JSON list of C-alpha atoms in Angstrom, two decimals:
[
{"chain": "A", "resi": 1, "resn": "MET", "atom": "CA", "xyz": [0.00, 0.00, 0.00]},
{"chain": "A", "resi": 2, "resn": "LEU", "atom": "CA", "xyz": [1.19, 3.47, -0.82]},
{"chain": "A", "resi": 3, "resn": "ALA", "atom": "CA", "xyz": [-0.07, 6.74, 0.62]},
{"chain": "A", "resi": 4, "resn": "VAL", "atom": "CA", "xyz": [0.72, 9.89, -1.35]},
{"chain": "A", "resi": 5, "resn": "TRP", "atom": "CA", "xyz": [0.02, 13.46, -0.34]},
{"chain": "A", "resi": 6, "resn": "ALA", "atom": "CA", "xyz": [0.81, 16.99, -1.44]},
{"chain": "A", "resi": 7, "resn": "GLY", "atom": "CA", "xyz": [1.05, 20.15, 0.59]},
{"chain": "A", "resi": 8, "resn": "GLU", "atom": "CA", "xyz": [1.81, 23.78, -0.05]},
{"chain": "A", "resi": 9, "resn": "GLY", "atom": "CA", "xyz": [4.25, 25.66, 2.11]},
{"chain": "A", "resi": 10, "resn": "ASP", "atom": "CA", "xyz": [7.83, 26.56, 2.81]},
{"chain": "A", "resi": 11, "resn": "LEU", "atom": "CA", "xyz": [9.00, 23.37, 4.50]},
{"chain": "A", "resi": 12, "resn": "ASP", "atom": "CA", "xyz": [12.54, 22.96, 5.81]},
{"chain": "A", "resi": 13, "resn": "VAL", "atom": "CA", "xyz": [13.90, 19.56, 4.73]},
{"chain": "A", "resi": 14, "resn": "THR", "atom": "CA", "xyz": [16.59, 19.75, 7.40]},
{"chain": "A", "resi": 15, "resn": "ALA", "atom": "CA", "xyz": [13.83, 19.55, 10.01]},
{"chain": "A", "resi": 16, "resn": "VAL", "atom": "CA", "xyz": [12.44, 16.24, 8.68]},
{"chain": "A", "resi": 17, "resn": "ARG", "atom": "CA", "xyz": [12.84, 13.40, 11.18]},
{"chain": "A", "resi": 18, "resn": "SER", "atom": "CA", "xyz": [12.27, 9.74, 10.40]},
{"chain": "A", "resi": 19, "resn": "ASN", "atom": "CA", "xyz": [10.44, 7.04, 12.28]},
{"chain": "A", "resi": 20, "resn": "THR", "atom": "CA", "xyz": [12.29, 3.77, 12.73]},
{"chain": "A", "resi": 21, "resn": "PHE", "atom": "CA", "xyz": [11.34, 0.13, 12.21]},
{"chain": "A", "resi": 22, "resn": "GLU", "atom": "CA", "xyz": [12.85, -2.99, 13.70]},
{"chain": "A", "resi": 23, "resn": "LEU", "atom": "CA", "xyz": [14.24, -5.80, 11.57]},
{"chain": "A", "resi": 24, "resn": "GLU", "atom": "CA", "xyz": [16.06, -8.97, 12.44]},
{"chain": "A", "resi": 25, "resn": "TRP", "atom": "CA", "xyz": [19.58, -8.29, 11.14]},
{"chain": "A", "resi": 26, "resn": "PRO", "atom": "CA", "xyz": [21.61, -10.13, 10.10]},
{"chain": "A", "resi": 27, "resn": "PRO", "atom": "CA", "xyz": [18.88, -12.53, 8.91]},
{"chain": "A", "resi": 28, "resn": "ARG", "atom": "CA", "xyz": [18.22, -15.47, 11.24]},
{"chain": "A", "resi": 29, "resn": "SER", "atom": "CA", "xyz": [20.57, -13.98, 13.86]},
{"chain": "A", "resi": 30, "resn": "GLY", "atom": "CA", "xyz": [17.92, -13.39, 16.51]},
{"chain": "A", "resi": 31, "resn": "ARG", "atom": "CA", "xyz": [19.12, -9.76, 16.82]},
{"chain": "A", "resi": 32, "resn": "LEU", "atom": "CA", "xyz": [16.66, -6.95, 16.22]},
{"chain": "A", "resi": 33, "resn": "GLN", "atom": "CA", "xyz": [18.06, -3.66, 14.98]},
{"chain": "A", "resi": 34, "resn": "ALA", "atom": "CA", "xyz": [16.32, -0.34, 14.41]},
{"chain": "A", "resi": 35, "resn": "PHE", "atom": "CA", "xyz": [16.55, 1.31, 10.98]},
{"chain": "A", "resi": 36, "resn": "PRO", "atom": "CA", "xyz": [15.17, 4.67, 9.76]},
{"chain": "A", "resi": 37, "resn": "GLU", "atom": "CA", "xyz": [12.20, 4.55, 7.39]},
{"chain": "A", "resi": 38, "resn": "ILE", "atom": "CA", "xyz": [13.76, 7.34, 5.31]},
{"chain": "A", "resi": 39, "resn": "ASP", "atom": "CA", "xyz": [17.36, 8.47, 5.02]},
{"chain": "A", "resi": 40, "resn": "ARG", "atom": "CA", "xyz": [16.79, 11.95, 3.58]},
{"chain": "A", "resi": 41, "resn": "ALA", "atom": "CA", "xyz": [14.12, 14.39, 2.41]},
{"chain": "A", "resi": 42, "resn": "ALA", "atom": "CA", "xyz": [14.11, 16.74, -0.57]},
{"chain": "A", "resi": 43, "resn": "TRP", "atom": "CA", "xyz": [11.70, 18.87, -2.59]},
{"chain": "A", "resi": 44, "resn": "PHE", "atom": "CA", "xyz": [11.71, 18.81, -6.40]},
{"chain": "A", "resi": 45, "resn": "ASP", "atom": "CA", "xyz": [9.99, 20.55, -9.27]},
{"chain": "A", "resi": 46, "resn": "LEU", "atom": "CA", "xyz": [7.60, 18.27, -11.20]},
{"chain": "A", "resi": 47, "resn": "PRO", "atom": "CA", "xyz": [9.96, 17.31, -14.06]},
{"chain": "A", "resi": 48, "resn": "THR", "atom": "CA", "xyz": [12.70, 16.32, -11.61]},
{"chain": "A", "resi": 49, "resn": "ALA", "atom": "CA", "xyz": [10.24, 14.51, -9.33]},
{"chain": "A", "resi": 50, "resn": "ARG", "atom": "CA", "xyz": [9.19, 12.29, -12.26]},
{"chain": "A", "resi": 51, "resn": "THR", "atom": "CA", "xyz": [12.77, 11.01, -12.49]},
{"chain": "A", "resi": 52, "resn": "LYS", "atom": "CA", "xyz": [13.09, 10.38, -8.74]},
{"chain": "A", "resi": 53, "resn": "ILE", "atom": "CA", "xyz": [9.91, 8.46, -7.87]},
{"chain": "A", "resi": 54, "resn": "VAL", "atom": "CA", "xyz": [8.79, 4.95, -8.66]},
{"chain": "A", "resi": 55, "resn": "PRO", "atom": "CA", "xyz": [6.79, 4.70, -11.90]},
{"chain": "A", "resi": 56, "resn": "GLY", "atom": "CA", "xyz": [3.54, 3.88, -10.08]},
{"chain": "A", "resi": 57, "resn": "GLN", "atom": "CA", "xyz": [3.58, 7.32, -8.45]},
{"chain": "A", "resi": 58, "resn": "VAL", "atom": "CA", "xyz": [3.77, 9.27, -11.73]},
{"chain": "A", "resi": 59, "resn": "PRO", "atom": "CA", "xyz": [-0.05, 9.35, -12.15]},
{"chain": "A", "resi": 60, "resn": "PHE", "atom": "CA", "xyz": [-0.27, 11.18, -8.81]},
{"chain": "A", "resi": 61, "resn": "LEU", "atom": "CA", "xyz": [2.11, 13.85, -10.12]},
{"chain": "A", "resi": 62, "resn": "ASP", "atom": "CA", "xyz": [0.02, 14.14, -13.29]},
{"chain": "A", "resi": 63, "resn": "ARG", "atom": "CA", "xyz": [-3.17, 14.65, -11.24]},
{"chain": "A", "resi": 64, "resn": "LEU", "atom": "CA", "xyz": [-1.38, 17.15, -9.02]},
{"chain": "A", "resi": 65, "resn": "ALA", "atom": "CA", "xyz": [-0.14, 19.14, -12.03]},
{"chain": "A", "resi": 66, "resn": "THR", "atom": "CA", "xyz": [-3.67, 19.19, -13.48]},
{"chain": "A", "resi": 67, "resn": "HIS", "atom": "CA", "xyz": [-5.10, 20.34, -10.14]},
{"chain": "A", "resi": 68, "resn": "LEU", "atom": "CA", "xyz": [-2.51, 23.10, -9.75]},
{"chain": "A", "resi": 69, "resn": "ALA", "atom": "CA", "xyz": [-3.12, 24.32, -13.30]},
{"chain": "A", "resi": 70, "resn": "GLY", "atom": "CA", "xyz": [-6.64, 25.04, -12.16]}
]
């Protein structure tokens, strides 16, 4: 499942903080380690965003561009 959202504002990417998840690592070791869900945040214009996201998210960008065009 994928949740996608858009927002308008002047957001500081240096203030983004990640949640963590636990994973048994190394596999079958019995040791749980915590890893960040994201390693960085960035904002892109639409043409650049199309090259950065997974192909299944492109339709969202298309709908967003249509919505913003009014």
